[in-house]
């Protein structure tokens, strides 16, 4: 029914920037909170940033001042602008969203497949 697809990952030098996008598609009624997670090699998946339907945001301490989460409700898309990247930011980045289907108002949590971000020193 509903799919999330991340894009924008890649390889970048330390201090560089990347912008990730995650577009929701399918039979969508409404989208509540949208989130970015990441999972570094050998580590657990961690929440990076969250944005509510009203636009309020929260960030992990490790990315505050460097990353910005935003959303375009008309495009059903969430973004993560990543600046001043560090090798420690290397991870697979996943988007996540709470979505009500167009034909079923029940809210479900969806995950994207992830996009690799590699930051070299």
mmCIF file of C-alpha atoms in Angstrom:
data_model
loop_
_atom_site.group_PDB
_atom_site.id
_atom_site.type_symbol
_atom_site.label_atom_id
_atom_site.label_comp_id
_atom_site.label_asym_id
_atom_site.label_seq_id
_atom_site.Cartn_x
_atom_site.Cartn_y
_atom_site.Cartn_z
ATOM 1 C CA UNK A 1 0.000 0.000 0.000
ATOM 2 C CA UNK A 2 2.469 2.630 1.232
ATOM 3 C CA UNK A 3 6.177 2.809 0.517
ATOM 4 C CA UNK A 4 8.980 5.077 1.699
ATOM 5 C CA UNK A 5 12.040 5.492 -0.493
ATOM 6 C CA UNK A 6 15.225 7.270 0.561
ATOM 7 C CA UNK A 7 17.601 8.939 -1.865
ATOM 8 C CA UNK A 8 20.619 11.212 -1.788
ATOM 9 C CA UNK A 9 23.140 9.043 -0.003
ATOM 10 C CA UNK A 10 26.673 8.619 -1.218
ATOM 11 C CA UNK A 11 30.340 9.157 -0.466
ATOM 12 C CA UNK A 12 31.594 12.497 0.766
ATOM 13 C CA UNK A 13 34.736 13.913 2.335
ATOM 14 C CA UNK A 14 34.745 15.076 5.934
ATOM 15 C CA UNK A 15 33.334 18.602 6.306
ATOM 16 C CA UNK A 16 31.219 18.092 3.211
ATOM 17 C CA UNK A 17 27.443 18.102 2.867
ATOM 18 C CA UNK A 18 24.683 15.825 1.658
ATOM 19 C CA UNK A 19 20.939 16.165 1.469
ATOM 20 C CA UNK A 20 18.791 13.091 1.924
ATOM 21 C CA UNK A 21 15.213 12.821 0.732
ATOM 22 C CA UNK A 22 12.495 10.344 1.583
ATOM 23 C CA UNK A 23 9.290 10.286 -0.415
ATOM 24 C CA UNK A 24 6.168 8.438 0.633
ATOM 25 C CA UNK A 25 4.016 6.956 -2.098
ATOM 26 C CA UNK A 26 0.880 4.881 -2.364
ATOM 27 C CA UNK A 27 -2.606 5.266 -0.964
ATOM 28 C CA UNK A 28 -1.860 7.948 1.622
ATOM 29 C CA UNK A 29 -4.479 9.714 3.670
ATOM 30 C CA UNK A 30 -2.248 11.705 6.007
ATOM 31 C CA UNK A 31 1.256 11.654 7.464
ATOM 32 C CA UNK A 32 1.968 12.461 11.077
ATOM 33 C CA UNK A 33 5.523 12.415 12.443
ATOM 34 C CA UNK A 34 8.432 11.719 10.092
ATOM 35 C CA UNK A 35 11.857 10.636 11.319
ATOM 36 C CA UNK A 36 15.389 9.858 10.272
ATOM 37 C CA UNK A 37 17.332 7.038 11.889
ATOM 38 C CA UNK A 38 20.810 5.770 11.208
ATOM 39 C CA UNK A 39 22.695 2.576 11.856
ATOM 40 C CA UNK A 40 26.476 2.585 11.847
ATOM 41 C CA UNK A 41 28.491 -0.606 11.334
ATOM 42 C CA UNK A 42 28.398 -2.749 14.448
ATOM 43 C CA UNK A 43 26.014 -0.408 16.255
ATOM 44 C CA UNK A 44 22.313 -0.229 17.034
ATOM 45 C CA UNK A 45 19.913 1.871 15.012
ATOM 46 C CA UNK A 46 19.538 5.326 16.552
ATOM 47 C CA UNK A 47 17.115 8.193 16.095
ATOM 48 C CA UNK A 48 18.734 11.162 14.361
ATOM 49 C CA UNK A 49 15.888 13.639 13.937
ATOM 50 C CA UNK A 50 12.117 13.858 14.067
ATOM 51 C CA UNK A 51 9.627 16.359 12.687
ATOM 52 C CA UNK A 52 5.971 16.464 13.673
ATOM 53 C CA UNK A 53 3.043 17.228 11.417
ATOM 54 C CA UNK A 54 3.105 20.739 12.875
ATOM 55 C CA UNK A 55 6.770 21.246 12.047
ATOM 56 C CA UNK A 56 8.322 20.867 15.495
ATOM 57 C CA UNK A 57 11.763 19.245 15.374
ATOM 58 C CA UNK A 58 14.138 17.384 17.662
ATOM 59 C CA UNK A 59 17.676 16.159 17.044
ATOM 60 C CA UNK A 60 20.171 13.788 18.518
ATOM 61 C CA UNK A 61 22.869 15.662 20.418
ATOM 62 C CA UNK A 62 25.510 14.347 18.041
ATOM 63 C CA UNK A 63 23.991 16.145 15.039
ATOM 64 C CA UNK A 64 22.613 19.347 16.552
ATOM 65 C CA UNK A 65 23.834 22.402 14.710
ATOM 66 C CA UNK A 66 24.885 20.330 11.694
ATOM 67 C CA UNK A 67 21.750 18.531 10.475
ATOM 68 C CA UNK A 68 18.346 19.982 9.618
ATOM 69 C CA UNK A 69 15.163 17.990 9.128
ATOM 70 C CA UNK A 70 12.325 19.452 7.074
ATOM 71 C CA UNK A 71 9.252 18.272 5.237
ATOM 72 C CA UNK A 72 7.126 19.149 2.244
ATOM 73 C CA UNK A 73 3.618 17.956 2.949
ATOM 74 C CA UNK A 74 2.452 18.583 -0.613
ATOM 75 C CA UNK A 75 5.121 16.145 -1.827
ATOM 76 C CA UNK A 76 4.819 13.690 1.080
ATOM 77 C CA UNK A 77 8.562 14.064 1.498
ATOM 78 C CA UNK A 78 10.946 14.507 4.419
ATOM 79 C CA UNK A 79 14.490 15.834 4.007
ATOM 80 C CA UNK A 80 17.675 15.714 6.024
ATOM 81 C CA UNK A 81 20.256 18.366 5.212
ATOM 82 C CA UNK A 82 23.602 17.194 6.580
ATOM 83 C CA UNK A 83 26.429 19.708 6.865
ATOM 84 C CA UNK A 84 29.910 19.534 8.364
ATOM 85 C CA UNK A 85 29.887 15.777 7.997
ATOM 86 C CA UNK A 86 32.239 13.672 10.073
ATOM 87 C CA UNK A 87 33.472 10.107 9.614
ATOM 88 C CA UNK A 88 31.370 9.231 12.667
ATOM 89 C CA UNK A 89 28.271 10.051 10.589
ATOM 90 C CA UNK A 90 28.942 7.068 8.332
ATOM 91 C CA UNK A 91 25.864 4.849 8.496
ATOM 92 C CA UNK A 92 22.833 3.600 6.668
ATOM 93 C CA UNK A 93 20.162 6.259 7.035
ATOM 94 C CA UNK A 94 16.515 5.213 7.240
ATOM 95 C CA UNK A 95 13.373 7.290 7.108
ATOM 96 C CA UNK A 96 10.296 6.453 9.094
ATOM 97 C CA UNK A 97 6.785 7.861 9.102
ATOM 98 C CA UNK A 98 3.432 7.370 10.792
ATOM 99 C CA UNK A 99 0.879 7.225 8.002
ATOM 100 C CA UNK A 100 -2.861 6.752 7.675
ATOM 101 C CA UNK A 101 -3.925 5.118 4.420
ATOM 102 C CA UNK A 102 -6.400 6.734 2.076
ATOM 103 C CA UNK A 103 -8.820 3.829 2.478
ATOM 104 C CA UNK A 104 -8.057 2.974 6.075
ATOM 105 C CA UNK A 105 -7.680 5.684 8.698
ATOM 106 C CA UNK A 106 -5.659 3.465 11.032
ATOM 107 C CA UNK A 107 -2.163 4.895 11.498
ATOM 108 C CA UNK A 108 0.750 2.582 10.792
ATOM 109 C CA UNK A 109 4.507 3.072 11.027
ATOM 110 C CA UNK A 110 6.476 2.588 7.821
ATOM 111 C CA UNK A 111 10.199 2.276 7.142
ATOM 112 C CA UNK A 112 12.269 2.925 4.076
ATOM 113 C CA UNK A 113 14.969 0.573 2.821
ATOM 114 C CA UNK A 114 17.810 2.886 3.799
ATOM 115 C CA UNK A 115 20.494 4.811 1.961
ATOM 116 C CA UNK A 116 24.227 4.541 2.615
ATOM 117 C CA UNK A 117 26.183 7.607 3.693
ATOM 118 C CA UNK A 118 29.952 7.229 3.852
ATOM 119 C CA UNK A 119 32.126 10.060 5.137
ATOM 120 C CA UNK A 120 35.859 9.701 4.577
ATOM 121 C CA UNK A 121 38.557 11.488 6.537
#
